[in-house]
Coordinates of C-alpha atoms in Angstrom, one line a residue:
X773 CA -14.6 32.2 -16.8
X774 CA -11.6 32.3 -14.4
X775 CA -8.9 32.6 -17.0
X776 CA -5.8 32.0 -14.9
X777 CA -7.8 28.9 -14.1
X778 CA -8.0 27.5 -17.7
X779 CA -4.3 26.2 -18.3
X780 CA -5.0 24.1 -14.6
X781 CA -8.1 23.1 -15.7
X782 CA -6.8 21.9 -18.9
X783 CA -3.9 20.3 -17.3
X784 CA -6.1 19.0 -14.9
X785 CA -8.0 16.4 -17.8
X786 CA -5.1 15.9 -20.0
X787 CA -6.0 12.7 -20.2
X788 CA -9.8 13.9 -22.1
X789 CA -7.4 16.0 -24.4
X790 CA -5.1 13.0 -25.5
X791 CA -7.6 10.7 -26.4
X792 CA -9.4 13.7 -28.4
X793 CA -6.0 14.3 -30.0
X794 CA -6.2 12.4 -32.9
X795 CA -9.8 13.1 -33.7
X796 CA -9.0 16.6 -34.0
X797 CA -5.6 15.8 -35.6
X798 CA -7.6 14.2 -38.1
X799 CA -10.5 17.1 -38.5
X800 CA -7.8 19.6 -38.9
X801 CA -5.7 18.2 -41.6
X802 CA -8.6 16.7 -43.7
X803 CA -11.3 19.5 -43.4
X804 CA -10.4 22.7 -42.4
X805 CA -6.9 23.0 -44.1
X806 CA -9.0 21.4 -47.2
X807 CA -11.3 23.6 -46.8
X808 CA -8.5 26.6 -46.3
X809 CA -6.8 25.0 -49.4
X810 CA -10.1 24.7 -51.6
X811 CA -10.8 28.5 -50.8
X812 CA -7.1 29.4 -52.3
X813 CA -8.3 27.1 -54.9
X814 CA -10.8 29.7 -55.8
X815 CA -8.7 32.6 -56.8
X816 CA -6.1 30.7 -59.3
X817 CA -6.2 29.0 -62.5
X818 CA -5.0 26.0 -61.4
X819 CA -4.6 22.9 -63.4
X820 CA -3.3 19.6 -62.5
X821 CA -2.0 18.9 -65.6
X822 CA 0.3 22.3 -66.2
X823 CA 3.0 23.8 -64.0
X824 CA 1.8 27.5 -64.6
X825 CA -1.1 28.0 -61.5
X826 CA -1.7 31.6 -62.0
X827 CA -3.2 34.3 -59.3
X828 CA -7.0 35.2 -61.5
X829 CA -8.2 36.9 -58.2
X830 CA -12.4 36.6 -58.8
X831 CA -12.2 36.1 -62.6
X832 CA -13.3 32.2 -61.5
X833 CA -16.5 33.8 -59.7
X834 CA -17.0 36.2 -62.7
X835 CA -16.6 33.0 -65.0
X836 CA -19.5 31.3 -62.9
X837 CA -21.7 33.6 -63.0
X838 CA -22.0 34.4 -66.6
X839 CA -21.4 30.3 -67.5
X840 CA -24.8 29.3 -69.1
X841 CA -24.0 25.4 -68.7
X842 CA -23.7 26.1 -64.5
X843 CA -27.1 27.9 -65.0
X844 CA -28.6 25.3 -66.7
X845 CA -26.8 22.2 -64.2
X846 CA -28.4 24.7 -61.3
X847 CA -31.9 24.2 -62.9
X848 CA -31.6 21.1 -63.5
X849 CA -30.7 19.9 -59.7
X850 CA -33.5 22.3 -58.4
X851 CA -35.7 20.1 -61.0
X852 CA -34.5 17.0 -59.4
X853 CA -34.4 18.4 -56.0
X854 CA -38.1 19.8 -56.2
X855 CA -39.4 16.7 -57.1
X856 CA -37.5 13.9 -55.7
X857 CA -37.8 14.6 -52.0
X858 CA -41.3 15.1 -52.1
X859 CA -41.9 12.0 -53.8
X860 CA -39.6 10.1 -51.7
X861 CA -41.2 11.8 -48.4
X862 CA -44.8 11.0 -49.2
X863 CA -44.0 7.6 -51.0
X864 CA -42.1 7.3 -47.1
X865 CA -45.0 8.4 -45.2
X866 CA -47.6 6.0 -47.1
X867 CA -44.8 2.4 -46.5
X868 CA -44.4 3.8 -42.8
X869 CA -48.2 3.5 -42.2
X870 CA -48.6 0.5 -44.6
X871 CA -46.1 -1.1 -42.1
X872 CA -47.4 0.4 -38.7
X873 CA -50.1 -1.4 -38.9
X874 CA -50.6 -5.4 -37.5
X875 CA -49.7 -7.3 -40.5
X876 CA -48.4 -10.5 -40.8
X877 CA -44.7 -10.6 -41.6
X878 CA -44.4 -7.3 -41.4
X879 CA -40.9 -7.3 -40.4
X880 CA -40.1 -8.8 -43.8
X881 CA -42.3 -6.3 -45.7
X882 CA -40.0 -3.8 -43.5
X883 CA -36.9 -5.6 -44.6
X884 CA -38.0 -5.2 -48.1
X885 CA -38.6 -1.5 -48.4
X886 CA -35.3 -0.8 -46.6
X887 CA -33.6 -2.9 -48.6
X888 CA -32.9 -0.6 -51.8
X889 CA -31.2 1.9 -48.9
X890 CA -28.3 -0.1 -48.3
X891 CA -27.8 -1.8 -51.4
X892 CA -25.0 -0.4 -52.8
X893 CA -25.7 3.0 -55.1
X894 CA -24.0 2.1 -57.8
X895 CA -25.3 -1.4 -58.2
X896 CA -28.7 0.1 -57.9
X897 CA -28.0 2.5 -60.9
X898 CA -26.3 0.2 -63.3
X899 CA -29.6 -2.0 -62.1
X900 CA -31.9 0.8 -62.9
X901 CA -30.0 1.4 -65.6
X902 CA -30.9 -2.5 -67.7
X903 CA -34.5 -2.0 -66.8
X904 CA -34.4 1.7 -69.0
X905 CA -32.6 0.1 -71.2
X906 CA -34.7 0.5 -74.9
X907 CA -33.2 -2.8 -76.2
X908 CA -33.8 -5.7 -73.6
X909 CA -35.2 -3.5 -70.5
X910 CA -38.0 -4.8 -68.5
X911 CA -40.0 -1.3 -68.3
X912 CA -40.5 -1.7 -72.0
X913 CA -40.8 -5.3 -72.6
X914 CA -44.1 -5.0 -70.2
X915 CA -45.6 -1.4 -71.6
X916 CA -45.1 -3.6 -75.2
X917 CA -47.0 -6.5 -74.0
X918 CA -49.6 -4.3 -72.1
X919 CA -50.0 -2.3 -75.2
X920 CA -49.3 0.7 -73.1
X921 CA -46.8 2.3 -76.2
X922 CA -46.3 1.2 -79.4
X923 CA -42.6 1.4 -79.3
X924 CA -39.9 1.8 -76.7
X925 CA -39.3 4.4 -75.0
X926 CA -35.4 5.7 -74.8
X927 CA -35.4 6.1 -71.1
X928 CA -32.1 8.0 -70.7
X929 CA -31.7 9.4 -74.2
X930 CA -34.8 10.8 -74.3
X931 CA -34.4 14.9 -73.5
X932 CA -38.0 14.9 -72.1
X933 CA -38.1 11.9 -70.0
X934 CA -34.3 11.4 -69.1
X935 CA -34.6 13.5 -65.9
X936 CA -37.9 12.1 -64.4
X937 CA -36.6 8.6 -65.0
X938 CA -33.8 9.3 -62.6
X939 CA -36.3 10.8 -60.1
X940 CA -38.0 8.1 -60.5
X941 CA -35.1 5.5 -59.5
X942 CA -33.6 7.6 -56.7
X943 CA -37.2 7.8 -55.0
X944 CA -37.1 4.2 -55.1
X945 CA -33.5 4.0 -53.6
X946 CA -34.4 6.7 -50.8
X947 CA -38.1 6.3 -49.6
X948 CA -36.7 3.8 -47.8
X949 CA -35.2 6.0 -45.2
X950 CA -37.7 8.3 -45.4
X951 CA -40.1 5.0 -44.1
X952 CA -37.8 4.2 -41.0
X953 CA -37.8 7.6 -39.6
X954 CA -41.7 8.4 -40.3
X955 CA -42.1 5.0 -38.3
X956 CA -40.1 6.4 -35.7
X957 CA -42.1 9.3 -36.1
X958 CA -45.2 7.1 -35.7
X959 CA -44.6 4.7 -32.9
X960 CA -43.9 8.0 -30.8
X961 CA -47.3 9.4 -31.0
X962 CA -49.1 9.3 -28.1
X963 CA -52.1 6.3 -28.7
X964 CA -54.1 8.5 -26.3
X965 CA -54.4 11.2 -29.2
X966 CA -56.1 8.5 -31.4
X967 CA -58.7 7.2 -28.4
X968 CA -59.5 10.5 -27.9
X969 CA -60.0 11.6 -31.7
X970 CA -62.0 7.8 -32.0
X971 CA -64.2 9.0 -29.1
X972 CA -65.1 12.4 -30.8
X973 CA -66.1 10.1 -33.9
X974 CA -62.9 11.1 -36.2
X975 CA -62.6 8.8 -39.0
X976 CA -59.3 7.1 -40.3
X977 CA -58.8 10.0 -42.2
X978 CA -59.2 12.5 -40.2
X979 CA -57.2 11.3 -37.5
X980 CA -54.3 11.3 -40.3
X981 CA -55.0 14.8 -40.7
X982 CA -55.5 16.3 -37.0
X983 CA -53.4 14.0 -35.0
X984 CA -50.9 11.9 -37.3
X985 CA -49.9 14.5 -39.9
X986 CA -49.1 17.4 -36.9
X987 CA -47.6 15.0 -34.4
X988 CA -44.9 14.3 -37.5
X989 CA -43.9 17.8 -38.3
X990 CA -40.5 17.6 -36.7
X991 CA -39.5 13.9 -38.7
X992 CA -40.9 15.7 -41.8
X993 CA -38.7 18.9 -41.3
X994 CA -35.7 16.3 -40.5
X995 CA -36.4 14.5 -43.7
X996 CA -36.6 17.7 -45.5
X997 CA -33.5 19.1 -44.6
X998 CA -31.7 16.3 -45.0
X999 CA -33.6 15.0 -48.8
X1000 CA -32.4 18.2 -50.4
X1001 CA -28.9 18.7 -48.5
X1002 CA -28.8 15.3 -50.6
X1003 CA -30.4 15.8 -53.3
X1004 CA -28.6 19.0 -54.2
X1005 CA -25.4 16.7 -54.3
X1006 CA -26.8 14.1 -56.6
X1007 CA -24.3 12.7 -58.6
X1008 CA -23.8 8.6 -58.8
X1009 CA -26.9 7.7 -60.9
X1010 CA -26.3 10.5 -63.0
X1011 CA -22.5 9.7 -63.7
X1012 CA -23.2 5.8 -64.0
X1013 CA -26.7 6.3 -66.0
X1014 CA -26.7 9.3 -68.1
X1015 CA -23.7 11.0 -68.2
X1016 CA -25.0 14.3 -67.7
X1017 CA -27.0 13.8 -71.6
X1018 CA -28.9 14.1 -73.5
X1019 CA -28.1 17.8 -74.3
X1020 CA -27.0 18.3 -70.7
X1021 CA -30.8 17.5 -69.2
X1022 CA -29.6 15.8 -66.4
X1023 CA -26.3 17.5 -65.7
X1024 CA -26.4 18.5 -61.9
X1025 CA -24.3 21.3 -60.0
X1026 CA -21.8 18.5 -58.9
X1027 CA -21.4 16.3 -61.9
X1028 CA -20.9 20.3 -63.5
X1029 CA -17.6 20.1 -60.8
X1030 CA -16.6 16.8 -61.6
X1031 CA -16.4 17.3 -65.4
X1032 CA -14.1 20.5 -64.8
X1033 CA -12.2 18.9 -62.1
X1034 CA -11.1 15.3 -63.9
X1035 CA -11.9 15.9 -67.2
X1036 CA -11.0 19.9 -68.0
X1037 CA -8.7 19.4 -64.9
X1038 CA -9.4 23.1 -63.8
X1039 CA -9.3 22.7 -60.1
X1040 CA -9.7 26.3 -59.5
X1041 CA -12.9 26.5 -61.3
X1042 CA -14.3 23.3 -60.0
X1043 CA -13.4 24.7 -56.3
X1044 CA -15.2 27.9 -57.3
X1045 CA -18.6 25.9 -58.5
X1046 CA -18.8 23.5 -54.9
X1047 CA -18.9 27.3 -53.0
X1048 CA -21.4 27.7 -55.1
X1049 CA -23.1 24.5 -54.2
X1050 CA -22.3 25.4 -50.3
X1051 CA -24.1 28.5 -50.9
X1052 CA -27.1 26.9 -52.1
X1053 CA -26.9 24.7 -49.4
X1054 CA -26.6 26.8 -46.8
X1055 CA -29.4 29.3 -47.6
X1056 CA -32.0 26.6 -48.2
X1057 CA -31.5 24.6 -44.8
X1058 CA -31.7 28.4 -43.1
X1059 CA -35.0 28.9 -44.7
X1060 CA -36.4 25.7 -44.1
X1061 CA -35.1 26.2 -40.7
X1062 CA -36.8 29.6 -40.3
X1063 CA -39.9 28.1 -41.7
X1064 CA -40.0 25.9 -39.1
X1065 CA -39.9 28.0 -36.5
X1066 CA -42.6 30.1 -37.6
X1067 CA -44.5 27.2 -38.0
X1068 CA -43.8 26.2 -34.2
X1069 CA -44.6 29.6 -32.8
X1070 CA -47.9 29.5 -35.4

């Protein structure tokens, strides 16, 4: 690059520069000097609530790592991660070809499905939430009547079954996305791939597992990524459902930061735990990454 050439250049579409002003005005106050600021964060013991912030230097990341309730919230959002996204993939996949296919009114069926995506999360919790309940919920009003138990269950204050029953309502709040992209997914494949895999006498099955199920390996990495980049930052239903109880079963990695950021008000430690969750973050989307690409060379 002609450096003497640069300043002209730059000069020369002042008017590209303006109009990007603000947006990198906007970047630069609100992410990287918060990130800059959260990374100070890290080394002090600072509370909102005292006027003492003193310099601990890595005593926060030596706190973290011996804490057993930030071992336990890890587990616990690996629990939820593990087994959320894979529901909400193939749960996805199955209402994408369900759809796909000529039915009538499918654009309402399509509707429908989708629709738990952009209801509100919070209404869909506190939703979720009356049908747990152990009292007047609808989950056990119709395992009573189809003598399925013998008594109600206690949804979210049951240890055991607390965690799967928040699985179970953010699969139903997310396979809706997962549907719309493995659509996508679907209406690009090639319809020559299916004539020709008809013509060699494949079966409806085996066309889903030759032609459907490869042709979709880049939507399924997409939706992988992106389920546990989400999933590892789960932490509406669990704050408006459970709490983080019983006995800290469902507390996650960020309701973990939340309680020490507005409830202990230690905004140093709290600071400390989301590079922690960055970490996780980061190394799983570069595995799954370099998965993939093995995979493509394969």
């Amino acid at each position: 690059m002609n450096r003497r050439g640069f300043p002209a250049r730059v000069w020369k579409e002042r008017s590209a520069y303006v109009f990007l002003l603000p947006g990198m005005v906007i970047f630069s106050v609100f992410t990287l000097a918060a990130l800059v600021f959260a990374v100070y964060l890290t080394f002090h013991r600072w509370s909102i609530i005292e006027p003492d912030k003193p310099f601990v230097g890595l005593d926060n990341y030596r706190d973290m790592m011996h804490d057993e309730r930030f071992v336990e919230s890890v587990l616990n959002t690996v629990y939820f991660s593990g087994a959320s996204v894979p529901l909400s993939m193939v749960t996805g996949l199955l209402l994408a070809l369900l759809v796909n296919l000529p039915l009538r009114m499918r654009g309402l069926f399509r509707a429908a499905f989708y629709l738990p995506v952009v209801t509100p999360f919070v209404v869909s919790a506190i939703l979720w939430k009356w049908l747990y309940n152990s009292d007047y919920g609808l989950f056990n009003y119709y395992l009573l009547q189809a003598h399925l138990i013998d008594d109600p269950l206690l949804w979210l204050s049951d240890k055991n079954i607390a965690m799967p029953a928040v699985i179970l309502m953010s699969v139903w709040a997310g396979a809706g996305f997962s549907m719309v992209v493995y659509l996508a997914g679907l209406q690009a494949i090639p319809q020559e791939l299916y004539e020709a895999a008809r013509i060699d006498g494949a079966g409806a099955w085996h066309r889903l597992r030759y032609v459907t199920i490869p042709m979709l390996r880049p939507t399924t990495l997409f939706l992988l990524v992106m389920g546990i980049i989400s999933s590892l930052q789960v932490f509406t239903q669990i704050f408006v459902m459970t709490n983080g109880g019983p006995v800290n079963r469902t507390t996650t990695m960020v309701y973990y930061m939340y309680l020490w950021a507005f409830k202990y008000f230690d905004m140093g430690y709290a600071s400390t735990l989301a590079f922690a969750l960055f970490l996780m973050l980061l190394v799983f989307t570069a595995l799954q990454l370099r998965l993939a690409r093995r995979g493509a060379v394969a």
